[in-house]
Every structure is written in C-alpha cells, then in structure tokens.
Backbone as a chain_set.jsonl record, in Angstrom:
{"seq": "AHDYFDSLVSAYPRNAEITYLYSKASYYKAVGLEEQEKIQEAFQYYLKSLESLDNIRLNKKITSDKLYDETIHFKALIYTRLGDLLYWYDVYDAAIECITNANELFILENNRNALSRNNIILAVIYGLNLNHDKALYHLSIADSIFKINNIDVLLKNDIERIKASVMYNIGYKEEAF", "coords": {"N": [[181.819, -62.261, -8.458], [180.607, -59.866, -7.847], [178.473, -59.653, -9.734], [176.982, -61.872, -8.999], [176.127, -61.22, -6.352], [174.718, -58.968, -7.011], [172.499, -60.005, -8.342], [171.369, -61.408, -6.204], [170.726, -59.319, -4.434], [168.772, -58.088, -5.923], [166.795, -60.034, -5.775], [166.394, -60.245, -3.023], [165.903, -57.58, -1.657], [165.682, -56.421, 0.89], [167.314, -57.711, 2.624], [169.762, -57.316, 4.876], [172.308, -58.466, 5.26], [172.933, -59.647, 2.764], [172.905, -57.371, 1.179], [175.018, -56.008, 2.35], [177.15, -57.748, 1.671], [177.045, -57.489, -1.091], [177.782, -54.828, -1.288], [180.424, -55.009, -0.383], [181.477, -56.585, -2.461], [181.201, -54.792, -4.592], [182.924, -52.79, -3.71], [185.443, -54.133, -3.689], [185.621, -54.737, -6.383], [185.878, -52.148, -7.341], [188.365, -51.481, -6.207], [190.019, -53.233, -7.637], [189.631, -52.22, -10.242], [190.693, -49.691, -9.85], [193.367, -50.339, -9.441], [193.96, -51.145, -12.006], [194.011, -48.766, -13.182], [191.627, -47.712, -14.095], [190.013, -45.385, -13.415], [187.588, -43.834, -13.469], [185.605, -45.822, -13.709], [186.165, -47.244, -11.389], [185.556, -45.314, -9.467], [182.786, -45.125, -9.841], [181.991, -47.663, -8.952], [182.776, -47.542, -6.288], [180.964, -45.612, -5.421], [178.599, -47.026, -5.897], [178.911, -49.053, -4.045], [178.843, -47.581, -1.67], [176.251, -46.525, -1.868], [174.705, -48.864, -1.697], [175.28, -49.608, 0.915], [174.077, -47.513, 2.222], [171.483, -48.251, 1.93], [171.058, -50.124, 3.841], [169.419, -50.496, 6.819], [170.68, -49.101, 9.472], [170.32, -49.873, 12.47], [170.743, -50.491, 15.723], [168.991, -52.073, 17.127], [167.719, -53.759, 15.312], [169.695, -54.737, 13.704], [172.465, -56.908, 13.674], [175.133, -56.659, 16.073], [177.673, -57.178, 15.035], [177.332, -56.904, 12.218], [176.52, -54.238, 12.18], [178.86, -52.927, 13.189], [180.741, -53.733, 11.238], [179.644, -52.571, 8.963], [179.797, -49.839, 9.532], [182.609, -49.548, 9.634], [183.305, -50.344, 7.023], [181.994, -48.452, 5.473], [183.416, -46.181, 6.21], [185.896, -46.839, 5.085], [185.239, -46.764, 2.36], [184.526, -44.047, 2.007], [187.043, -42.971, 2.56], [188.598, -43.998, 0.422], [187.235, -42.794, -1.749], [187.705, -40.112, -1.091], [190.507, -40.047, -1.323], [190.837, -40.553, -4.091], [189.542, -38.299, -5.161], [191.177, -36.295, -4.119], [193.607, -36.9, -5.424], [192.906, -36.141, -7.955], [192.59, -33.456, -7.768], [190.142, -32.433, -6.815], [189.318, -30.861, -4.494], [187.405, -29.844, -2.538], [185.339, -31.766, -2.52], [186.871, -33.97, -1.825], [187.647, -33.28, 0.766], [185.128, -33.33, 1.999], [184.45, -36.084, 1.763], [186.562, -37.317, 3.214], [186.185, -36.173, 5.696], [183.668, -37.247, 6.307], [184.445, -39.931, 6.477], [186.128, -39.763, 8.705], [184.291, -39.15, 10.75], [183.005, -41.59, 10.976], [185.164, -43.259, 11.595], [185.713, -42.269, 14.103], [183.504, -43.229, 15.521], [184.141, -45.948, 15.598], [186.47, -45.86, 16.906], [188.984, -45.799, 15.59], [191.999, -44.988, 15.616], [194.409, -44.882, 14.151], [193.565, -44.637, 11.469], [192.205, -42.215, 11.706], [194.319, -40.482, 12.319], [195.864, -40.701, 9.982], [193.994, -39.763, 8.047], [193.626, -37.134, 8.918], [196.111, -36.114, 8.369], [196.063, -36.185, 5.573], [193.973, -34.351, 5.143], [195.267, -32.068, 6.121], [197.267, -31.758, 4.198], [195.713, -31.218, 1.922], [194.44, -28.803, 2.709], [196.74, -27.277, 3.024], [197.68, -27.171, 0.374], [195.717, -25.559, -0.655], [196.333, -23.205, 0.476], [195.286, -22.684, 2.957], [196.41, -22.302, 5.69], [195.937, -22.248, 8.449], [193.907, -24.191, 8.881], [195.306, -26.369, 7.904], [197.4, -26.62, 9.774], [195.827, -27.063, 12.008], [194.661, -29.614, 11.476], [196.98, -31.106, 11.366], [197.777, -30.867, 14.017], [195.765, -32.315, 15.269], [196.271, -34.888, 14.219], [198.826, -35.237, 15.266], [198.303, -35.168, 18.018], [196.726, -37.463, 18.311], [198.645, -39.325, 17.641], [200.55, -38.953, 19.712], [199.075, -39.607, 22.032], [198.407, -42.258, 21.591], [200.608, -43.565, 20.614], [201.075, -44.501, 17.912], [201.629, -45.645, 14.522], [204.832, -44.991, 13.431], [205.727, -44.008, 11.0], [203.664, -42.321, 10.223], [204.03, -40.272, 12.051], [206.427, -39.177, 11.139], [205.516, -38.182, 8.698], [203.748, -36.22, 9.632], [205.518, -34.376, 10.843], [207.091, -33.624, 8.624], [205.193, -32.457, 6.887], [204.227, -30.435, 8.518], [206.533, -28.853, 8.73], [206.731, -28.015, 6.08], [204.363, -26.508, 5.77], [204.8, -24.498, 7.697], [207.072, -23.29, 6.592], [205.993, -22.32, 4.196], [204.266, -20.348, 5.133], [205.933, -18.448, 5.98], [207.681, -18.842, 8.112], [210.605, -19.416, 7.962], [213.026, -20.192, 9.267], [212.114, -21.473, 11.603], [210.769, -23.644, 10.64], [212.432, -25.795, 10.163]], "CA": [[181.163, -62.13, -7.171], [179.752, -58.68, -7.894], [177.251, -59.964, -10.473], [176.238, -62.831, -8.188], [175.441, -60.507, -5.275], [173.764, -58.055, -7.639], [171.258, -60.753, -8.561], [170.78, -61.706, -4.897], [170.13, -58.085, -3.906], [167.517, -57.894, -6.668], [165.817, -61.002, -5.267], [166.164, -60.01, -1.583], [166.365, -56.201, -1.454], [165.631, -55.99, 2.283], [168.22, -58.52, 3.428], [170.913, -56.47, 5.204], [173.578, -59.185, 5.078], [173.193, -59.761, 1.327], [173.233, -56.016, 0.72], [176.38, -55.736, 2.826], [178.078, -58.527, 0.844], [177.048, -56.836, -2.402], [178.582, -53.617, -1.137], [181.833, -55.427, -0.344], [181.86, -57.013, -3.809], [181.352, -53.561, -5.376], [184.143, -52.133, -3.228], [186.626, -54.841, -4.17], [185.68, -54.534, -7.827], [186.426, -50.8, -7.508], [189.802, -51.536, -5.9], [190.662, -53.859, -8.795], [189.609, -51.257, -11.349], [191.644, -48.632, -9.516], [194.699, -50.902, -9.705], [194.103, -51.17, -13.462], [193.962, -47.362, -13.569], [190.315, -47.395, -14.664], [189.589, -44.572, -12.277], [186.171, -43.464, -13.529], [184.82, -47.012, -13.386], [186.383, -47.524, -9.964], [184.792, -44.319, -8.714], [181.377, -45.51, -9.921], [181.747, -48.829, -8.096], [182.825, -47.078, -4.892], [179.67, -44.973, -5.154], [177.595, -48.094, -5.846], [179.129, -49.713, -2.758], [178.343, -46.663, -0.648], [174.798, -46.456, -2.009], [174.088, -50.078, -1.166], [175.379, -49.542, 2.38], [173.063, -46.561, 2.683], [170.187, -48.932, 1.91], [170.944, -50.962, 5.035], [168.91, -49.733, 7.967], [171.602, -49.298, 10.597], [169.627, -49.689, 13.732], [171.295, -51.535, 16.583], [167.932, -52.959, 17.629], [167.339, -54.755, 14.316], [170.893, -55.194, 13.011], [173.413, -57.517, 14.609], [176.252, -55.782, 16.429], [178.777, -57.425, 14.11], [177.006, -56.271, 10.939], [176.54, -52.799, 12.423], [180.259, -52.503, 13.278], [181.391, -53.932, 9.942], [179.096, -51.591, 8.023], [180.416, -48.544, 9.886], [184.011, -49.595, 9.206], [183.387, -50.416, 5.57], [181.573, -47.155, 4.95], [184.559, -45.285, 6.42], [186.901, -47.179, 4.075], [184.778, -46.276, 1.058], [184.703, -42.596, 2.003], [188.476, -42.69, 2.48], [189.023, -44.251, -0.963], [186.679, -41.729, -2.582], [188.454, -38.897, -0.765], [191.84, -40.148, -1.916], [190.725, -40.363, -5.546], [189.216, -36.897, -5.42], [192.395, -35.542, -3.81], [194.583, -37.128, -6.498], [192.451, -35.442, -9.155], [192.461, -32.041, -7.422], [188.764, -32.053, -6.507], [189.621, -30.755, -3.069], [186.242, -29.691, -1.661], [184.676, -33.066, -2.404], [187.793, -34.836, -1.078], [187.513, -32.896, 2.177], [183.84, -33.831, 2.474], [184.53, -37.541, 1.904], [187.474, -37.685, 4.304], [185.51, -35.77, 6.93], [182.665, -38.291, 6.563], [185.175, -41.118, 6.933], [186.596, -39.516, 10.072], [183.157, -39.278, 11.675], [182.775, -43.025, 11.17], [186.323, -43.804, 12.306], [185.543, -41.885, 15.514], [182.546, -44.181, 16.098], [184.786, -47.233, 15.861], [187.709, -45.578, 17.648], [190.109, -46.197, 14.746], [192.917, -43.851, 15.757], [195.391, -44.873, 13.069], [192.897, -44.08, 10.294], [191.947, -40.8, 11.994], [195.58, -39.76, 12.184], [196.204, -40.688, 8.551], [193.078, -38.892, 7.322], [193.9, -35.74, 9.276], [197.307, -35.724, 7.605], [195.601, -35.905, 4.203], [193.254, -33.069, 5.195], [196.274, -31.009, 6.273], [197.903, -31.566, 2.885], [194.743, -30.547, 1.038], [194.312, -27.407, 3.136], [198.006, -26.617, 2.712], [197.69, -26.896, -1.07], [194.778, -24.459, -0.885], [196.874, -22.076, 1.23], [194.535, -22.491, 4.185], [197.432, -22.798, 6.607], [195.368, -22.472, 9.787], [193.263, -25.504, 8.903], [196.356, -27.379, 7.724], [198.051, -26.807, 11.068], [194.819, -27.639, 12.903], [194.564, -31.059, 11.234], [198.255, -31.704, 11.781], [197.794, -30.969, 15.475], [194.899, -33.446, 15.61], [197.021, -36.108, 13.906], [199.933, -35.331, 16.219], [197.718, -35.513, 19.325], [196.354, -38.88, 18.256], [199.893, -40.077, 17.666], [201.159, -38.877, 21.044], [198.251, -40.318, 23.009], [198.283, -43.686, 21.295], [201.885, -44.091, 20.161], [200.791, -45.31, 16.727], [202.521, -45.732, 13.373], [205.942, -44.031, 13.422], [205.79, -43.371, 9.684], [202.724, -41.204, 10.233], [204.673, -39.189, 12.819], [207.37, -38.539, 10.222], [204.711, -37.401, 7.751], [203.251, -35.045, 10.35], [206.623, -33.42, 10.996], [207.493, -33.142, 7.306], [204.144, -31.571, 6.374], [204.215, -29.252, 9.381], [207.666, -28.022, 8.319], [206.39, -27.421, 4.789], [203.351, -25.465, 6.005], [205.471, -23.391, 8.395], [207.943, -22.636, 5.62], [205.147, -21.61, 3.234], [203.633, -19.158, 5.705], [206.954, -17.449, 6.273], [208.571, -19.215, 9.222], [211.671, -20.138, 7.246], [213.988, -20.784, 10.209], [211.435, -22.331, 12.565], [210.202, -24.82, 9.961], [213.348, -26.919, 10.19]], "C": [[180.181, -60.947, -7.2], [178.421, -58.994, -8.572], [176.363, -60.927, -9.691], [175.447, -62.107, -7.095], [174.448, -59.493, -5.818], [172.434, -58.767, -7.86], [170.589, -61.112, -7.239], [170.104, -60.486, -4.288], [168.819, -57.797, -4.628], [166.421, -58.81, -6.132], [165.433, -60.73, -3.814], [166.61, -58.597, -1.192], [166.391, -55.745, 0.011], [166.569, -56.782, 3.198], [169.518, -57.747, 3.658], [172.24, -57.183, 4.945], [173.929, -59.349, 3.604], [173.586, -58.399, 0.76], [174.644, -55.635, 1.132], [177.401, -56.482, 1.971], [178.166, -57.96, -0.575], [177.907, -55.571, -2.364], [180.071, -53.952, -1.116], [182.316, -55.855, -1.727], [182.071, -55.797, -4.713], [182.638, -52.837, -5.007], [185.386, -52.812, -3.795], [186.747, -54.797, -5.685], [186.278, -53.153, -8.12], [187.936, -50.782, -7.243], [190.562, -52.142, -7.079], [190.716, -52.928, -9.989], [190.591, -50.117, -11.109], [193.076, -49.1, -9.79], [194.999, -50.966, -11.202], [194.083, -49.769, -14.059], [192.704, -47.009, -14.366], [189.557, -46.6, -13.598], [188.108, -44.219, -12.315], [185.27, -44.643, -13.189], [184.943, -47.349, -11.897], [185.548, -46.58, -9.118], [183.305, -44.685, -8.699], [181.073, -46.701, -9.014], [181.886, -48.486, -6.617], [181.492, -46.428, -4.511], [178.553, -46.003, -5.039], [177.695, -48.825, -4.508], [178.562, -48.873, -1.625], [176.812, -46.591, -0.675], [174.133, -47.711, -1.434], [174.192, -50.126, 0.358], [174.341, -48.585, 2.952], [171.666, -47.181, 2.701], [169.993, -49.872, 3.099], [170.464, -50.087, 6.181], [169.797, -50.035, 9.157], [170.912, -48.913, 11.891], [170.093, -50.831, 14.628], [170.237, -52.5, 17.105], [167.58, -54.058, 16.624], [168.523, -55.313, 13.539], [171.827, -55.809, 14.041], [174.555, -56.55, 14.885], [177.404, -55.937, 15.444], [178.526, -56.74, 12.771], [177.03, -54.753, 11.073], [177.982, -52.284, 12.422], [180.971, -52.623, 11.936], [180.915, -52.903, 8.916], [179.687, -50.208, 8.279], [181.851, -48.496, 9.368], [184.115, -49.544, 7.68], [182.996, -49.101, 4.915], [182.714, -46.135, 5.096], [185.658, -45.558, 5.388], [186.513, -46.646, 2.697], [184.949, -44.763, 0.969], [186.181, -42.217, 1.903], [188.983, -42.888, 1.063], [188.505, -43.166, -1.901], [187.437, -40.425, -2.348], [189.838, -38.898, -1.371], [191.796, -39.922, -3.419], [190.451, -38.903, -5.891], [190.422, -35.994, -5.147], [193.414, -35.674, -4.945], [194.217, -36.39, -7.778], [192.075, -33.99, -8.872], [191.02, -31.563, -7.247], [188.699, -31.933, -4.984], [188.393, -30.646, -2.163], [185.515, -31.024, -1.445], [185.555, -34.053, -1.629], [187.693, -34.555, 0.416], [186.216, -33.445, 2.753], [183.888, -35.348, 2.709], [185.408, -37.939, 3.087], [186.883, -37.288, 5.65], [184.426, -36.787, 7.301], [183.329, -39.565, 7.077], [185.619, -40.946, 8.38], [185.47, -39.639, 11.098], [182.872, -40.746, 11.981], [183.937, -43.683, 11.912], [186.286, -43.424, 13.79], [184.591, -42.863, 16.202], [183.203, -45.519, 16.432], [186.137, -47.083, 16.564], [188.956, -46.043, 16.894], [191.096, -45.034, 14.668], [193.929, -43.756, 14.616], [194.786, -44.241, 11.814], [192.602, -42.594, 10.494], [193.208, -39.965, 11.825], [195.95, -39.615, 10.711], [195.306, -39.716, 7.789], [193.269, -37.425, 7.672], [195.166, -35.234, 8.602], [196.909, -35.367, 6.175], [194.838, -34.578, 4.159], [194.23, -31.904, 5.326], [196.955, -30.716, 4.942], [196.964, -30.805, 1.952], [194.595, -29.076, 1.417], [195.594, -26.629, 2.856], [198.098, -26.26, 1.237], [196.769, -25.744, -1.437], [195.146, -23.201, -0.105], [196.017, -21.712, 2.445], [195.391, -23.08, 5.312], [196.899, -23.057, 8.017], [194.72, -23.85, 9.884], [194.28, -26.628, 8.708], [197.034, -27.667, 9.057], [197.103, -27.427, 12.086], [194.753, -29.164, 12.731], [195.869, -31.774, 11.545], [198.318, -31.854, 13.295], [196.888, -32.097, 15.956], [195.651, -34.756, 15.385], [198.144, -36.32, 14.916], [199.432, -35.727, 17.615], [197.344, -36.989, 19.374], [197.614, -39.736, 18.356], [200.489, -40.113, 19.075], [200.389, -39.681, 22.084], [198.334, -41.824, 22.821], [199.568, -44.354, 20.825], [201.699, -45.029, 18.963], [201.875, -45.134, 15.675], [203.568, -44.609, 13.3], [206.047, -43.323, 12.07], [204.824, -42.197, 9.586], [203.317, -40.015, 10.982], [205.669, -38.452, 11.934], [206.641, -37.682, 9.192], [204.21, -36.112, 8.395], [204.335, -33.98, 10.432], [207.039, -32.81, 9.661], [206.475, -32.141, 6.766], [204.067, -30.301, 7.212], [205.36, -28.307, 8.995], [207.364, -27.317, 7.003], [205.384, -26.289, 4.956], [204.001, -24.258, 6.676], [206.356, -22.596, 7.436], [207.106, -21.781, 4.665], [204.462, -20.384, 3.816], [204.663, -18.159, 6.226], [207.877, -17.75, 7.426], [209.71, -20.063, 8.678], [212.629, -20.838, 8.209], [213.32, -21.798, 11.127], [210.957, -23.634, 11.949], [211.1, -26.037, 10.099], [214.165, -26.874, 11.448]], "O": [[179.081, -61.021, -6.653], [177.361, -58.645, -8.053], [175.138, -60.811, -9.717], [174.251, -62.343, -6.926], [173.45, -59.188, -5.165], [171.371, -58.205, -7.598], [169.361, -61.119, -7.157], [169.032, -60.6, -3.694], [167.864, -57.318, -4.018], [165.259, -58.413, -6.045], [164.29, -60.954, -3.416], [167.595, -58.44, -0.471], [167.068, -54.768, 0.331], [166.61, -56.546, 4.406], [170.291, -57.549, 2.721], [173.191, -56.568, 4.463], [175.092, -59.208, 3.228], [174.506, -58.303, -0.052], [175.379, -55.016, 0.363], [178.417, -55.903, 1.584], [179.236, -57.956, -1.183], [178.659, -55.288, -3.297], [180.879, -53.271, -1.746], [183.435, -55.528, -2.124], [183.009, -55.77, -5.51], [183.353, -52.335, -5.874], [186.277, -52.145, -4.321], [187.856, -54.817, -6.218], [187.087, -53.006, -9.036], [188.69, -50.139, -7.973], [191.612, -51.638, -7.475], [191.736, -52.853, -10.675], [191.238, -49.634, -12.038], [193.895, -48.341, -10.309], [196.153, -50.853, -11.614], [194.131, -49.599, -15.277], [192.725, -46.113, -15.209], [188.606, -47.081, -12.981], [187.435, -44.298, -11.288], [184.285, -44.488, -12.466], [183.961, -47.69, -11.238], [184.904, -47.005, -8.159], [182.645, -44.568, -7.667], [180.019, -46.746, -8.38], [181.197, -49.067, -5.779], [180.962, -46.661, -3.425], [177.669, -45.878, -4.193], [176.678, -49.174, -3.91], [177.887, -49.386, -0.732], [176.165, -46.597, 0.372], [173.108, -47.617, -0.76], [173.286, -50.63, 1.022], [173.796, -48.816, 4.031], [170.775, -46.699, 3.4], [168.887, -50.359, 3.335], [171.058, -49.047, 6.467], [169.683, -51.092, 9.778], [170.938, -47.76, 12.322], [169.862, -52.001, 14.323], [170.559, -53.626, 17.485], [167.189, -55.157, 17.017], [168.364, -56.274, 12.787], [171.965, -55.292, 15.15], [174.904, -55.726, 14.039], [178.037, -54.954, 15.06], [179.412, -56.068, 12.244], [177.507, -54.059, 10.175], [178.291, -51.313, 11.731], [181.715, -51.726, 11.54], [181.701, -52.426, 8.098], [180.034, -49.492, 7.339], [182.258, -47.52, 8.739], [184.916, -48.791, 7.126], [183.596, -48.687, 3.922], [182.942, -45.324, 4.199], [186.278, -44.626, 4.877], [187.358, -46.14, 1.959], [185.458, -44.253, -0.028], [186.528, -41.245, 1.231], [189.717, -42.046, 0.546], [189.245, -42.673, -2.752], [187.773, -39.718, -3.298], [190.301, -37.875, -1.876], [192.62, -39.187, -3.964], [191.06, -38.346, -6.805], [190.651, -35.03, -5.878], [194.008, -34.685, -5.373], [195.083, -36.052, -8.584], [191.335, -33.37, -9.637], [190.721, -30.398, -7.508], [188.117, -32.768, -4.293], [188.348, -31.296, -1.118], [185.129, -31.358, -0.325], [185.046, -34.874, -0.866], [187.657, -35.477, 1.23], [186.201, -33.966, 3.868], [183.418, -35.834, 3.738], [185.032, -38.807, 3.874], [187.064, -37.998, 6.639], [184.284, -37.148, 8.469], [182.83, -40.201, 8.006], [185.502, -41.869, 9.186], [185.674, -40.172, 12.188], [182.537, -41.098, 13.113], [183.728, -44.557, 12.754], [186.772, -44.175, 14.636], [184.838, -43.28, 17.333], [182.861, -46.149, 17.432], [186.849, -48.063, 16.785], [189.872, -46.611, 17.488], [191.026, -44.204, 13.761], [194.262, -42.658, 14.171], [195.421, -43.406, 11.169], [192.735, -41.803, 9.561], [193.17, -38.874, 11.256], [196.307, -38.528, 10.257], [195.794, -38.931, 6.975], [193.094, -36.559, 6.815], [195.274, -34.046, 8.297], [197.368, -34.362, 5.632], [195.033, -33.777, 3.245], [194.034, -30.861, 4.701], [197.191, -29.557, 4.602], [197.377, -29.864, 1.275], [194.621, -28.202, 0.55], [195.54, -25.455, 2.491], [198.545, -25.167, 0.887], [197.011, -25.035, -2.413], [194.366, -22.251, -0.036], [196.027, -20.568, 2.9], [195.141, -24.178, 5.809], [197.355, -23.976, 8.698], [194.949, -24.587, 10.842], [194.134, -27.709, 9.277], [197.22, -28.827, 9.426], [197.521, -28.222, 12.928], [194.786, -29.91, 13.71], [195.854, -32.937, 11.948], [198.845, -32.843, 13.805], [197.202, -32.765, 16.942], [195.667, -35.628, 16.254], [198.385, -37.441, 15.366], [200.065, -36.527, 18.303], [197.614, -37.677, 20.359], [197.643, -40.742, 19.065], [200.883, -41.171, 19.565], [200.987, -40.358, 22.92], [198.329, -42.577, 23.795], [199.611, -45.573, 20.658], [202.108, -46.19, 18.996], [202.917, -44.532, 15.936], [203.23, -43.437, 13.131], [206.421, -42.152, 12.016], [205.127, -41.193, 8.942], [203.119, -38.869, 10.578], [205.742, -37.224, 11.978], [207.094, -36.589, 8.853], [204.244, -35.046, 7.781], [204.091, -32.813, 10.124], [207.308, -31.612, 9.581], [206.853, -31.092, 6.245], [203.865, -29.212, 6.674], [205.168, -27.092, 8.94], [207.705, -26.146, 6.833], [205.536, -25.229, 4.35], [203.773, -23.12, 6.265], [206.376, -21.366, 7.476], [207.474, -20.646, 4.361], [204.11, -19.468, 3.073], [204.31, -17.15, 6.836], [208.787, -16.967, 7.695], [209.769, -21.271, 8.905], [213.002, -21.986, 7.968], [213.883, -22.857, 11.403], [210.761, -24.622, 12.657], [210.62, -27.17, 10.148], [215.009, -27.744, 11.668]]}, "num_chains": 1, "name": "protein.A"}
C-alpha cells in the first residue's frame, strides 16, 4: 500500500486526500516495523508520514471538515508514537517536544483520554530528569482531566502510582503512600 500511494503522490502531489492516504500508509508501515523491532526504519517512516501531512494545506475553507479532523488526529498519533520511541531510547528533550506537539493537537480535537495519557508520560520523563515540579504539574493535569471526565480507570491508577514515586523521590517518604 505504501509503494502504491507513493507513486500516486508523485503523480498528484497537490491532492490532499491522496497525500493523507500516503501518510496513513507510511504510519502503518512504521507500526509494522516497530512491531518487528526495526526501530530506526520505523522512526523514518513516522517522520515520512508526518512530513507528508505537513504538505497538506490545512485550511478549513479548502479542506473538507472530515479530512481536516482526520489529519489533526493522525498528526497527533504520529507525534505520540515518535515521543514514545524517543522516550524509550532516553532522548527526553525530543520526546517532550513530540508529546507536547501531540497534546496541542489533541486539545484541538478534545481528546481527553489521549491528553491524560500523554501528561502521564510527560510526568514520567520529568520525574526521570529530577524535574519534580514539572512532573507533579503534568500529573495534576492528567488527574484533573480524569476527575472532570471520569475516563480510563487504569490511567487513574498510573497517576497515583507515579505521584507516589515522585513524592517519595523528593523526600516525602510518609506522604507518598
């Protein structure tokens, strides 16, 4: 599918829908490569997917609402995947940048579950870097989203567990648990 859409994008470089489908094909190829533990190749295809989405002129006046919404969502997913890979390989600053970009897009589509999850990941990254204030800040965002929207209970457990770990690491041994 990826090669097919690659040839279509070459023939019709200004067609937003073909470019979007090419981006999706690149993304799913990256997911498959990631599952095969071919991380560098997967990372390249995630970037290729993101780059092709950046070539779509996202203007609500000339782009259909559906394509606009799908592109925003898909771009957020790509940034999240890139952020996760960078986090797993201890490239924390770049991971923070990617996850922050994803969050900005998830805010546009009001995806609270993804926002909560990504703020938990940011809290973990900041905690690993001993930036406890930012870790607690992102945990409070995730917790607020959870309380307001009563979303995924497993995320709530993660929030509490990570908060206890951060509190313990900054010296609140009794209060953490």
